[in-house]
Short mmCIF file of C-alpha atoms in Angstrom, two decimals:
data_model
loop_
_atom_site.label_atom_id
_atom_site.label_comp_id
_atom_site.label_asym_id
_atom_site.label_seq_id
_atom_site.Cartn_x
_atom_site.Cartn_y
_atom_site.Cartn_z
CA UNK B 1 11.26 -68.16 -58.64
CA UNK B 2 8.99 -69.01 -56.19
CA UNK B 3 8.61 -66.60 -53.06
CA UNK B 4 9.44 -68.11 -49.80
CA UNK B 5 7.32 -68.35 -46.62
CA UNK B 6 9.87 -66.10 -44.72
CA UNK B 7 9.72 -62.75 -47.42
CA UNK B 8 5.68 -62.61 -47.07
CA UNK B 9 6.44 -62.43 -43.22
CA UNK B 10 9.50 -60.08 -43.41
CA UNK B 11 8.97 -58.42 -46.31
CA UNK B 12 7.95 -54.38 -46.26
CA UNK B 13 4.78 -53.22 -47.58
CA UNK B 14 4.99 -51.48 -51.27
CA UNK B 15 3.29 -48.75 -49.36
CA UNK B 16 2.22 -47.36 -46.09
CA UNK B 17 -0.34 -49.50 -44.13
CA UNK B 18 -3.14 -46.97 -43.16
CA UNK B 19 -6.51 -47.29 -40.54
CA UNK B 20 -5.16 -50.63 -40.31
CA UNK B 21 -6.17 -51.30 -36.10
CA UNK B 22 -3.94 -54.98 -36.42
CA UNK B 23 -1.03 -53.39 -38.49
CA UNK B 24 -0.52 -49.71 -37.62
CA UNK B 25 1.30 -48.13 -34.30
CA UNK B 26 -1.07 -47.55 -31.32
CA UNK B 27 -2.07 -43.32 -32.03
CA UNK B 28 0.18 -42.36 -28.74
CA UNK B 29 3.11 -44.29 -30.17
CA UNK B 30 2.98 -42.17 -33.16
CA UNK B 31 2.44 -39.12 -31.44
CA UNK B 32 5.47 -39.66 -29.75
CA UNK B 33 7.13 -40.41 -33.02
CA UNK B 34 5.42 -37.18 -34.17
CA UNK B 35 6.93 -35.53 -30.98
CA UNK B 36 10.46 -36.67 -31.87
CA UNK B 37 10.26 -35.83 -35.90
CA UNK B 38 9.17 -32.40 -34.53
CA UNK B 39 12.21 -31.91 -32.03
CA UNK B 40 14.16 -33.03 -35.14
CA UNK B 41 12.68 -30.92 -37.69
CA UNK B 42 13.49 -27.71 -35.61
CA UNK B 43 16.92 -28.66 -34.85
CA UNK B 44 17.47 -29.25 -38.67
CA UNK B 45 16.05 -25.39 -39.35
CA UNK B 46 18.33 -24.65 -36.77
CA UNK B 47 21.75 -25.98 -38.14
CA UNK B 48 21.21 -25.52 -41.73
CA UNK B 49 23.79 -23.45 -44.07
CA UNK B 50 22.45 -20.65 -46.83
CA UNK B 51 24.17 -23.22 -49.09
CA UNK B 52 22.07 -25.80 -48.35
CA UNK B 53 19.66 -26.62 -51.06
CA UNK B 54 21.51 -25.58 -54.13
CA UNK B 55 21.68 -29.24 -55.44
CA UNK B 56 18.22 -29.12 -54.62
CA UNK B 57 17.90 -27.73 -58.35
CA UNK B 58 15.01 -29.03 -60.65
CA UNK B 59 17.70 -30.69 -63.44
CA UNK B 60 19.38 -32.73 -60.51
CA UNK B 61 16.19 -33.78 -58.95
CA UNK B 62 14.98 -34.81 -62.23
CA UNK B 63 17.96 -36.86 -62.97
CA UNK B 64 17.96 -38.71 -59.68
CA UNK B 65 14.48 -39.36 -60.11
CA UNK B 66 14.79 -40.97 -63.66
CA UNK B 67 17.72 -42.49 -62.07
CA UNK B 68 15.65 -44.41 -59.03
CA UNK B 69 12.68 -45.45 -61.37
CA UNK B 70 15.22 -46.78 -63.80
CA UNK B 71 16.35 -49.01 -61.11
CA UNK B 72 12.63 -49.40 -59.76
CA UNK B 73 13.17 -47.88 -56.22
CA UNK B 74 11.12 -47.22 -53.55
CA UNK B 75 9.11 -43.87 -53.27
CA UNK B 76 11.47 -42.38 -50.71
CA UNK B 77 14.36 -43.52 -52.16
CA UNK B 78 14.56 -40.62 -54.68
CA UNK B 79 13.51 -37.81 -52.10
CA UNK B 80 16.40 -39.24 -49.73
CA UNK B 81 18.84 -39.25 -52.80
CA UNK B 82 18.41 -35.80 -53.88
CA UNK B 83 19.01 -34.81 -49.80
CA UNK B 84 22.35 -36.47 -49.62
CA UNK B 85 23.27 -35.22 -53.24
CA UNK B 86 22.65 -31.69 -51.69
CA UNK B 87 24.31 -32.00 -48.65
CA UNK B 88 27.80 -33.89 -49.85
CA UNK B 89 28.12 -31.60 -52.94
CA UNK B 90 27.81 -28.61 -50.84
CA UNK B 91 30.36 -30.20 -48.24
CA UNK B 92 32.52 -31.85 -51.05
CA UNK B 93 32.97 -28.30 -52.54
CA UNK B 94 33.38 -26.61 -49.15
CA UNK B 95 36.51 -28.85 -48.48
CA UNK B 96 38.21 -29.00 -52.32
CA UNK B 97 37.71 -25.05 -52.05
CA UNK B 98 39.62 -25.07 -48.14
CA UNK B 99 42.41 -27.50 -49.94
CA UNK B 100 43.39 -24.98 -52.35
CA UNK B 101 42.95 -22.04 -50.42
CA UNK B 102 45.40 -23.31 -47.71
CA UNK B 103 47.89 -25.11 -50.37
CA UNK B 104 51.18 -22.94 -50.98
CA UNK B 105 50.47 -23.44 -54.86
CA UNK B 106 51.33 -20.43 -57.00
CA UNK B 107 48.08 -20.77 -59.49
CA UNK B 108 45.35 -21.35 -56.97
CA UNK B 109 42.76 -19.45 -59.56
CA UNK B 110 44.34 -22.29 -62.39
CA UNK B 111 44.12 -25.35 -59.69
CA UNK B 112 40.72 -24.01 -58.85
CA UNK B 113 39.39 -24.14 -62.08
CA UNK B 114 40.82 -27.73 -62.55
CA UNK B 115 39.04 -28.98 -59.73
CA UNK B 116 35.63 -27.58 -60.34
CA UNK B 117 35.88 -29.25 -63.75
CA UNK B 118 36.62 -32.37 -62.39
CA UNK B 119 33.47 -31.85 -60.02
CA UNK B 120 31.59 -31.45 -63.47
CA UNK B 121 32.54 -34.85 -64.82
CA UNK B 122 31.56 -36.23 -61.54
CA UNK B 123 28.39 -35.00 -61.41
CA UNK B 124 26.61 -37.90 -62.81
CA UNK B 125 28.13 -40.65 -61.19
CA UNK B 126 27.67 -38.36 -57.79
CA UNK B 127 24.26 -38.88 -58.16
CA UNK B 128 24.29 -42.61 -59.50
CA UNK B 129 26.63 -43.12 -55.90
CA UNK B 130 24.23 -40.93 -53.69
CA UNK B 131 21.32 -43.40 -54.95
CA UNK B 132 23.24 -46.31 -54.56
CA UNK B 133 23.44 -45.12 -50.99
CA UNK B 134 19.92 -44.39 -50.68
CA UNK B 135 18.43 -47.24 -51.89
CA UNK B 136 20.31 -49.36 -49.39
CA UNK B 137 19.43 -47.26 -46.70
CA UNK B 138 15.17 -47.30 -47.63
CA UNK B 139 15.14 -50.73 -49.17
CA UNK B 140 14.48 -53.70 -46.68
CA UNK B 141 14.23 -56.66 -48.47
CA UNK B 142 14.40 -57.56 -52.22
CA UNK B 143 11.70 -58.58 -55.09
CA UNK B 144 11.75 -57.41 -58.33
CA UNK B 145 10.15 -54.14 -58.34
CA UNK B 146 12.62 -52.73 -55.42
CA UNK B 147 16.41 -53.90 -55.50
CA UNK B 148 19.40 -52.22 -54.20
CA UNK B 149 21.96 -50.48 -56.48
CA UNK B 150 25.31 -52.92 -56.72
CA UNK B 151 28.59 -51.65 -58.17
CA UNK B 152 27.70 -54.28 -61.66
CA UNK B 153 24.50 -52.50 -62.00
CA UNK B 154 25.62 -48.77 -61.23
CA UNK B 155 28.27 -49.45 -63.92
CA UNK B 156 26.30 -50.94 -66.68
CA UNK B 157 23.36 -47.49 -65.94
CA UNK B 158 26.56 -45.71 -66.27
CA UNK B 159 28.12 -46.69 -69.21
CA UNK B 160 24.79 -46.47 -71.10
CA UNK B 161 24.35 -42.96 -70.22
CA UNK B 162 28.21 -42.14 -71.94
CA UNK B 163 30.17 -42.58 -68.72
CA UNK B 164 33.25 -45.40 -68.21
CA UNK B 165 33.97 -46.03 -64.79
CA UNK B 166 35.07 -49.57 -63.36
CA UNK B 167 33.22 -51.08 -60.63
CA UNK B 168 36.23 -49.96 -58.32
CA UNK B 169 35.95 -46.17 -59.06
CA UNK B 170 32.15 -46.98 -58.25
CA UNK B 171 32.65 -48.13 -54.86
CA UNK B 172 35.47 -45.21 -54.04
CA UNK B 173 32.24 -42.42 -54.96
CA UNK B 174 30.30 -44.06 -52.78
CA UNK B 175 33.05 -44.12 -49.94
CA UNK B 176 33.62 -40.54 -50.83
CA UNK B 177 30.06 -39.53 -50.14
CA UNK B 178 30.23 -41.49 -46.88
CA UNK B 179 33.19 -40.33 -45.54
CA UNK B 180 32.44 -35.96 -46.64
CA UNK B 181 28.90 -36.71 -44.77
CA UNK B 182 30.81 -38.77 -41.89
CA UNK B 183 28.86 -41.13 -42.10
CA UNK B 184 25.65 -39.31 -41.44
CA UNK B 185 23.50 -40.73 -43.75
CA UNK B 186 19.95 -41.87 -42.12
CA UNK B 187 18.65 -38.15 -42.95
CA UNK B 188 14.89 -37.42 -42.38
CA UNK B 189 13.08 -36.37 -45.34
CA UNK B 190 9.78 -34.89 -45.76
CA UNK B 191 8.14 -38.33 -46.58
CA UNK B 192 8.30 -39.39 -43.29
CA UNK B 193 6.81 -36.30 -42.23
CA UNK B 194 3.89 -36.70 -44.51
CA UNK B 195 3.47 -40.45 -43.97
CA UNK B 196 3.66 -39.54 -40.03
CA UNK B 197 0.90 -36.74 -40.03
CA UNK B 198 -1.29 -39.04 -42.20
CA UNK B 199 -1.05 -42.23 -40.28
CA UNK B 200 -1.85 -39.91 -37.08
CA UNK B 201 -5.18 -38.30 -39.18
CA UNK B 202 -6.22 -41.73 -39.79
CA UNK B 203 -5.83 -42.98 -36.10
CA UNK B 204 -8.04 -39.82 -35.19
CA UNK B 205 -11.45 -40.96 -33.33
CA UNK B 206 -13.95 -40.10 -35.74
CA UNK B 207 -11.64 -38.95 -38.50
CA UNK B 208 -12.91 -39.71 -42.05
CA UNK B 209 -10.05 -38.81 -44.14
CA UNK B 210 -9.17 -41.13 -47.32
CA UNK B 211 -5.70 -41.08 -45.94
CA UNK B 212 -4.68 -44.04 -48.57
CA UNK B 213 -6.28 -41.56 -51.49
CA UNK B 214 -4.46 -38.03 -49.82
CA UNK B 215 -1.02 -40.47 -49.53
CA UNK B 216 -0.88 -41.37 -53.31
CA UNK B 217 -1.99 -37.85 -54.70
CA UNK B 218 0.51 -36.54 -51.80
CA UNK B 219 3.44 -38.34 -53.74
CA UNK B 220 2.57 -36.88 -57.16
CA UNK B 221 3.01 -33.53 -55.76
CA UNK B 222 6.23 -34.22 -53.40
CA UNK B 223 7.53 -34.93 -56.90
CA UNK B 224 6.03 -32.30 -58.37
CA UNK B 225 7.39 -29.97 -55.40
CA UNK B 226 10.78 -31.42 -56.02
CA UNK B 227 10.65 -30.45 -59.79
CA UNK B 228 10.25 -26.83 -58.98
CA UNK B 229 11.47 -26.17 -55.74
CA UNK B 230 13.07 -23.19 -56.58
CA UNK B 231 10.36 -21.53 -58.39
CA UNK B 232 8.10 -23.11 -54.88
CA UNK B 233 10.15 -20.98 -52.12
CA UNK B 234 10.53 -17.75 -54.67
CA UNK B 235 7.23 -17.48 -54.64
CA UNK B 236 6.64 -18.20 -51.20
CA UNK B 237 9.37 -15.92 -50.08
CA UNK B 238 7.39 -13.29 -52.39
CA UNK B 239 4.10 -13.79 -50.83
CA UNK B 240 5.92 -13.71 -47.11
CA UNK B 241 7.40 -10.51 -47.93
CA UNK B 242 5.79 -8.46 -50.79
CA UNK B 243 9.41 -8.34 -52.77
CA UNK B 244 10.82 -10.45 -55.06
CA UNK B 245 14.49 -9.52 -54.54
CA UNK B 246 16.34 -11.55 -51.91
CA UNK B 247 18.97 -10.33 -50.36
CA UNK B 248 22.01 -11.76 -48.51
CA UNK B 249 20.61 -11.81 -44.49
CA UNK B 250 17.25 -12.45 -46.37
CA UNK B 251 18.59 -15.87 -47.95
CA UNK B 252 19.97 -16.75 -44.19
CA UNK B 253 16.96 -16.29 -42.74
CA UNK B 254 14.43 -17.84 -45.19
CA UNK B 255 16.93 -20.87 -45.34
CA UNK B 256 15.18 -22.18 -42.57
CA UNK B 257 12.07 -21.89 -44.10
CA UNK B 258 13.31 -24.18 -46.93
CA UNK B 259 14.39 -26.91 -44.42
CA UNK B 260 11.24 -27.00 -42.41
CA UNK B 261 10.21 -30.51 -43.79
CA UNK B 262 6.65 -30.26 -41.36
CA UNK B 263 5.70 -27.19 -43.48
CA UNK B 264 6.73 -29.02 -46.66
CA UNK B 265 4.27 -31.96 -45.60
CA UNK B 266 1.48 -30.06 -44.04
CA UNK B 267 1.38 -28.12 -47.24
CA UNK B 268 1.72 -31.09 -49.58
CA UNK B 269 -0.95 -32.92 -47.86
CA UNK B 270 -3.74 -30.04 -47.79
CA UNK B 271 -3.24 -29.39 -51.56
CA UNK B 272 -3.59 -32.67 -52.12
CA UNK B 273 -7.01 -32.74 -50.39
CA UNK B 274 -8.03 -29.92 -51.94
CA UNK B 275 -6.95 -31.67 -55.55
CA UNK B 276 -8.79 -34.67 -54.24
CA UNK B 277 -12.11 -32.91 -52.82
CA UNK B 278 -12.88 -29.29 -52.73
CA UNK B 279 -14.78 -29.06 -50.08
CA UNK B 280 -13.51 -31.45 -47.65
CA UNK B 281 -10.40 -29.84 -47.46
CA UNK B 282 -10.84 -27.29 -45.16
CA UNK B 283 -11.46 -30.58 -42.26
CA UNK B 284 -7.94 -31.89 -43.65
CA UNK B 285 -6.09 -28.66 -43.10
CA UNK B 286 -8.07 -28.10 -39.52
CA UNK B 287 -6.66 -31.79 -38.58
CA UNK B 288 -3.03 -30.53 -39.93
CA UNK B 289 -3.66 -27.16 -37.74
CA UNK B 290 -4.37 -29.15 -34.64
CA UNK B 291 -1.80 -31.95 -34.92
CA UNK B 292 0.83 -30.02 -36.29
CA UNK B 293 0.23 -26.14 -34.68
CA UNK B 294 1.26 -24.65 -37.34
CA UNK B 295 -0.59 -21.42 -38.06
CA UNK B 296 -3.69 -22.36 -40.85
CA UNK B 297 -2.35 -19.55 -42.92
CA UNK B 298 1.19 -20.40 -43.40
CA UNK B 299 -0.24 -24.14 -44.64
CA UNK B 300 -2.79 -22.66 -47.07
CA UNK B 301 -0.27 -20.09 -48.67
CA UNK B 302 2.23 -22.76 -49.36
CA UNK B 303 -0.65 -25.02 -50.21
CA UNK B 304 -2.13 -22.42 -52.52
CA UNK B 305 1.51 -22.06 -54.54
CA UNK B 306 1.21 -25.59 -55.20
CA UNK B 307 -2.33 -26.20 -56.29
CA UNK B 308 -1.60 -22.92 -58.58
CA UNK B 309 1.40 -25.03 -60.22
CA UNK B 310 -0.14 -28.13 -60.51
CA UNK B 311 -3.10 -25.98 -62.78
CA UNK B 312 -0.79 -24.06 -64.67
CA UNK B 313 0.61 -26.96 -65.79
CA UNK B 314 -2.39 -28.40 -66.59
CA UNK B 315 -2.97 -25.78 -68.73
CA UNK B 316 0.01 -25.96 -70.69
CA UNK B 317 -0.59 -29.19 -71.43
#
């Protein structure tokens, strides 16, 4: 098929256009962007739930990963699919748990049970429906490397992994994740964060940073990150506080730590430096200090946790 005039002019880079003076955002538009992502970010630490994050687990991010490069997605499709998994799941239980707890059933342990095996079974096409979502909500135009989930496709992915659903019972999961997250579905996730703070260091007067070199090593350990978030904020929590043990009022207060998607990035981008060059690294994280004023040692301790992984690994390899 040959590609028309119009998708070379409409069409959205395969990836962020950086130190690109004709292309890129004058640098006080994007610190105002910044400005508002920041408002955002702290108003998202604010409102969060100590449930929040429990779908975050390394076997579902894994899944919606394989998932979204089955399908050939975008980068950020995946990180915004395993945000709304999180989010409905923890609201979709919420409510089936209220529904049974108000009914005037007699066997509310029995009906319980029934229900969360139901949720179970769902699991998978949850998921399948939650990137279906996402990759219409990150993916702008379409070519053959990035293509929206339809119903036909999300049924065929399905029935190949085990699971018979029609194209109808397709379209009522995705409904269903719509209308338990009202509709509130353009979520930020860290990516924009990242892809923010690095299209700001590469705006910088005088700023040398291989910004297009950080952003692709940045992605490998966002996915990385993703893949062991758990183990991530254990040991962050543990090198905050001295203790491994986590109580109840300790889990409600270091939720907000797990939510603050400007850490995340800051973090993500100064261990990729480091990965990348050693010694430069310490400018990067000075640049992330002074854009994003957040204390150096907070970045390098989260940093540190995930340069540690990433060698571990390595060496298990």
């Amino acid at each position: 098929m040959v590609k028309s005039k119009r998708d070379g002019i409409f069409g959205t880079p395969p990836e962020p256009i950086f130190n690109e003076q004709t292309c890129s955002l004058p640098l006080d538009l994007l610190e105002d962007s910044f400005c508002i992502l920041a408002e955002e970010n702290k108003g998202a630490m604010r409102s969060t739930c100590h449930k929040q994050g429990f779908f975050k687990n390394s076997t579902s991010a894994e899944f919606v990963f394989l998932t979204c490069d089955k399908f050939r997605l975008r980068p950020e499709t995946k990180y915004l699919a395993v945000e709304l998994f999180d989010r409905f799941m923890v609201q979709h239980i919420q409510d089936l748990y209220q529904c049974v707890k108000k009914s005037k059933s007699k066997t509310k342990s029995k009906d319980w049970a029934a229900i969360q095996e139901r949720i179970r079974k769902q699991i998978t096409l949850r998921i399948v429906s939650c990137c279906q979502l996402a990759s219409k909500l990150t993916s702008h135009y379409k070519v053959n490397l990035f293509q929206v989930i339809t119903p036909h496709k999300a049924r065929v992915f399905l029935t190949n992994a085990g699971h018979r659903y029609y194209e109808d019972s397709i379209l009522q999961s995705e409904l269903r994740i719509l209308k338990t997250l009202e509709y509130r579905v353009a979520i930020r996730t860290p990516i924009v964060y990242l892809e923010t703070i690095l299209e700001i260091m590469g705006g910088i007067a005088g700023s040398d940073c291989e910004v297009k070199i950080i952003h692709g090593i940045s992605l490998k350990v966002l996915d990385m990150f993703y893949l062991r978030r758990q183990k991530m904020y254990s040991q962050l929590y543990q090198m905050a506080t001295g203790s491994s043990v986590m109580s109840g009022q300790d889990r409600l207060n270091f939720v907000a730590v797990e939510n603050d998607f400007m850490l995340l990035a800051v973090a993500v981008i100064a261990a990729s430096s480091y990965i990348i060059d050693q010694q430069d690294s310490d400018k990067v994280i000075k640049q992330l200090v002074k854009i994003t004023k957040i204390p150096q040692d907070d970045i390098l301790d989260f940093a540190a946790i995930l340069v540690q992984d990433i060698i571990s690994e390595e060496a298990r390899t």
